[in-house]
Amino acid sequence: MNSQRNKFKRGQNFSTEEEFLLITLAAEQRNIFENKKNDGVTWKEKELAWENLAVTYASKSGVQRSALSLRSKYESLKKKLAAGLPYGQPPKTPSVAEKLRQVLGDEDTGDENSDSDCIMNELQTDGSLGDIIEFNEENSSENVTSKLRTPIAFEAKLIAPPTERTQPKRDFDSQFQEEKLRLIRAQRRFYEQENVRAQEKHLEEMETLSAKRELLYLEIAEKKRKLKDSPKE
């Protein structure tokens, strides 16, 4: 039971260059990704931001990865930084850990308010996971040890109940974010269909060219036959 819970399907590994690109792109929207609020509008904003990042990531790296995969990898890097775990073969300075530490500072490295809890819930419900990180017993125990060594600061905030003035604005913001997310997904489907149509057009052109070539061969053969059958003077 524990082995099934702690094992996930492993996708294609991230290269060091991809990790640097992910951290760099995430830094541009750090105020969204590291927002500690848990309301619906904030989560919609985060979801939209990760969808946008996935499109930019694919155009710059040439590697298609889902927003959930990039989000999960980002949280994994933050947890490794907090636990002091190695990142593998270090590249030329700065390392991935140093780059992430520069972006996040010392206060945002895999704490309790990160998006990792939401990601785990999505991993359990989403059928198309993309690139999923593999967890095992050893890594989970190291994470638990690191969390025990790191003091946890609790912050309590009083949230006023929504008033008649603020509630419509929140509903409008949520609807606006949903519409933007639908637009991005529609654009992605359009570009995917454009690629399919381009491939079909190329195949049609190749078939037409092959038919013309075959027709030319038949015409040449017919002319040779007529020359051969014509009476000699």
Coordinates of C-alpha atoms in Angstrom, one line a residue, residues 7-224:
K7 CA 5.4 5.8 -6.5
F8 CA 4.3 7.8 -9.5
K9 CA 4.9 7.4 -13.2
R10 CA 8.2 9.0 -14.3
G11 CA 8.1 11.1 -17.4
Q12 CA 11.0 12.5 -19.4
N13 CA 13.6 14.0 -17.1
F14 CA 14.3 17.8 -17.0
S15 CA 17.8 18.8 -18.2
T16 CA 19.8 21.4 -16.4
E17 CA 19.0 24.0 -19.1
E18 CA 15.3 23.2 -18.7
E19 CA 15.5 23.7 -15.0
F20 CA 17.2 27.1 -15.4
L21 CA 14.6 28.1 -18.0
L22 CA 11.7 27.1 -15.7
I23 CA 13.1 29.0 -12.7
T24 CA 13.7 32.1 -14.9
L25 CA 10.2 32.1 -16.3
A26 CA 8.7 31.4 -12.9
A27 CA 10.6 34.4 -11.4
E28 CA 8.8 36.7 -13.8
Q29 CA 5.5 35.8 -12.1
R30 CA 6.7 35.1 -8.6
N31 CA 4.2 37.4 -7.1
I32 CA 1.4 35.1 -8.5
F33 CA 3.0 31.7 -7.8
E34 CA 4.1 32.6 -4.2
N35 CA 0.8 34.3 -3.3
K36 CA -0.3 32.8 0.1
K37 CA -4.0 33.4 -0.4
N38 CA -6.2 30.3 -0.9
D39 CA -9.4 31.8 -2.4
G40 CA -10.9 30.7 -5.7
V41 CA -9.8 33.8 -7.6
T42 CA -6.2 33.3 -6.5
W43 CA -6.1 29.7 -7.6
K44 CA -7.7 30.6 -11.0
E45 CA -5.0 33.3 -11.4
K46 CA -2.3 30.7 -10.6
E47 CA -3.7 28.2 -13.0
L48 CA -3.9 30.7 -15.8
A49 CA -0.3 31.9 -15.1
W50 CA 1.0 28.3 -15.3
E51 CA -0.9 27.7 -18.6
N52 CA 0.8 30.9 -20.0
L53 CA 4.2 29.7 -18.7
A54 CA 3.8 26.3 -20.4
V55 CA 3.2 28.0 -23.7
T56 CA 6.3 30.3 -23.3
Y57 CA 8.3 27.3 -22.1
A58 CA 7.5 25.2 -25.1
S59 CA 8.3 28.1 -27.6
K60 CA 11.7 28.7 -26.0
S61 CA 12.8 25.2 -25.2
G62 CA 11.1 23.2 -28.0
V63 CA 9.9 20.7 -25.4
Q64 CA 6.2 20.3 -24.8
R65 CA 5.4 19.9 -21.1
S66 CA 2.0 20.4 -19.4
A67 CA 1.4 23.2 -16.9
L68 CA 0.9 20.6 -14.1
S69 CA 4.3 19.0 -14.9
L70 CA 6.1 22.4 -14.8
R71 CA 4.3 23.4 -11.6
S72 CA 5.2 20.0 -10.0
K73 CA 8.8 20.3 -11.0
Y74 CA 9.0 23.9 -9.7
E75 CA 7.7 22.8 -6.3
S76 CA 10.1 19.8 -6.3
L77 CA 13.1 22.2 -6.9
K78 CA 11.9 24.4 -4.0
K79 CA 11.7 21.3 -1.7
K80 CA 15.1 20.1 -2.7
L81 CA 16.5 23.6 -1.9
A82 CA 14.9 23.6 1.5
A83 CA 16.1 20.1 2.3
G84 CA 19.6 20.7 1.1
L85 CA 19.4 17.8 -1.3
P86 CA 21.9 17.6 -4.3
Y87 CA 20.7 18.5 -7.8
G88 CA 22.9 16.0 -9.5
Q89 CA 25.9 17.1 -11.6
P90 CA 26.2 20.8 -11.1
P91 CA 26.5 23.1 -14.2
K92 CA 28.8 26.1 -14.5
T93 CA 28.1 28.7 -11.9
P94 CA 25.5 29.7 -10.9
S95 CA 24.0 26.3 -10.0
V96 CA 20.3 25.5 -10.2
A97 CA 20.1 25.8 -6.4
E98 CA 21.8 29.2 -6.4
K99 CA 19.6 30.4 -9.2
L100 CA 16.4 29.3 -7.3
R101 CA 17.7 30.8 -4.0
Q102 CA 18.3 34.1 -5.8
V103 CA 14.8 34.1 -7.2
L104 CA 13.0 33.0 -4.0
G105 CA 15.2 34.3 -1.2
D106 CA 15.3 32.4 2.1
E107 CA 11.6 32.7 2.9
D108 CA 9.9 30.8 0.1
T109 CA 11.6 27.3 -0.3
G110 CA 8.9 24.7 -0.1
D111 CA 7.0 25.9 3.0
E112 CA 3.5 24.7 4.0
N113 CA 1.8 27.4 2.0
S114 CA 3.3 26.4 -1.3
D115 CA 1.2 24.9 -4.1
S116 CA 2.5 21.4 -3.5
D117 CA -0.6 20.3 -1.6
C118 CA -2.9 21.4 -4.4
I119 CA -0.6 19.7 -7.0
M120 CA -0.8 16.4 -5.2
N121 CA -4.6 16.6 -5.2
E122 CA -4.6 17.3 -8.9
L123 CA -2.2 14.4 -9.5
Q124 CA -4.7 12.1 -7.9
T125 CA -7.6 13.3 -10.1
D126 CA -6.0 14.2 -13.4
G127 CA -5.7 11.3 -15.9
S128 CA -3.2 12.9 -18.2
L129 CA -0.4 13.8 -15.9
G130 CA 2.4 14.5 -18.3
D131 CA 5.8 14.4 -16.6
I132 CA 5.3 13.3 -13.0
I133 CA 8.1 13.2 -10.4
E134 CA 8.8 9.8 -8.8
F135 CA 8.7 9.8 -5.0
N136 CA 10.0 6.9 -2.9
E137 CA 10.4 6.0 0.7
E138 CA 13.9 7.3 1.0
N139 CA 13.1 10.8 -0.4
S140 CA 10.0 11.1 1.7
S141 CA 11.9 10.4 4.9
E142 CA 14.5 13.0 4.0
N143 CA 11.8 15.6 3.4
V144 CA 10.2 14.8 6.8
T145 CA 13.6 15.1 8.5
S146 CA 14.3 18.5 6.8
K147 CA 10.9 19.8 7.8
L148 CA 11.4 18.8 11.5
R149 CA 14.7 20.7 11.5
T150 CA 13.2 23.8 9.9
P151 CA 11.1 25.9 12.2
I152 CA 7.6 26.6 10.9
A153 CA 6.1 30.0 11.4
F154 CA 2.4 30.3 11.6
E155 CA 0.6 33.4 10.5
A156 CA -3.0 34.1 11.3
K157 CA -5.1 36.5 9.3
L158 CA -8.6 37.8 9.9
I159 CA -10.6 37.7 6.7
A160 CA -13.7 39.8 6.6
P161 CA -16.8 38.2 5.2
P162 CA -17.6 39.3 1.6
T163 CA -19.9 42.3 1.4
E164 CA -22.4 43.1 -1.3
R165 CA -19.9 45.4 -3.0
T166 CA -16.9 43.0 -3.0
Q167 CA -18.7 39.8 -3.9
P168 CA -19.8 40.8 -7.5
K169 CA -16.2 42.0 -8.2
R170 CA -14.8 38.7 -7.1
D171 CA -17.3 36.8 -9.2
F172 CA -16.4 39.0 -12.2
D173 CA -12.6 38.4 -11.7
S174 CA -13.2 34.7 -11.4
Q175 CA -15.2 34.7 -14.6
F176 CA -12.7 36.8 -16.4
Q177 CA -9.8 34.4 -15.4
E178 CA -11.9 31.5 -16.7
E179 CA -12.5 33.1 -20.0
K180 CA -8.8 33.9 -20.5
L181 CA -8.0 30.3 -19.7
R182 CA -10.5 29.1 -22.2
L183 CA -9.0 31.4 -24.8
I184 CA -5.5 30.1 -24.2
R185 CA -6.7 26.5 -24.5
A186 CA -8.6 27.3 -27.7
Q187 CA -5.5 28.9 -29.2
R188 CA -3.4 25.9 -28.3
R189 CA -6.0 23.6 -30.0
F190 CA -6.0 25.9 -33.1
Y191 CA -2.2 25.7 -33.5
E192 CA -2.3 21.9 -33.0
Q193 CA -4.9 21.6 -35.7
E194 CA -2.9 23.9 -37.9
N195 CA 0.0 21.5 -37.7
V196 CA -2.3 18.6 -38.6
R197 CA -3.7 20.5 -41.6
A198 CA -0.2 21.4 -42.8
Q199 CA 0.9 17.8 -42.7
E200 CA -2.3 16.7 -44.6
K201 CA -1.6 19.4 -47.2
H202 CA 2.0 18.2 -47.6
L203 CA 0.8 14.6 -48.1
E204 CA -1.7 15.8 -50.8
E205 CA 0.9 17.7 -52.6
M206 CA 3.2 14.7 -52.6
E207 CA 0.4 12.5 -53.9
T208 CA -0.3 15.0 -56.7
L209 CA 3.3 15.2 -57.6
S210 CA 3.5 11.4 -57.7
A211 CA 0.4 11.2 -59.9
K212 CA 1.9 13.8 -62.3
R213 CA 5.1 11.9 -62.5
E214 CA 3.2 8.7 -63.3
L215 CA 1.2 10.4 -66.0
L216 CA 4.4 11.8 -67.6
Y217 CA 5.9 8.3 -67.7
L218 CA 2.7 7.0 -69.4
E219 CA 2.9 9.7 -72.0
I220 CA 6.5 9.0 -72.7
A221 CA 5.7 5.3 -73.1
E222 CA 2.8 6.0 -75.4
K223 CA 5.0 8.2 -77.6
K224 CA 7.7 5.5 -77.8

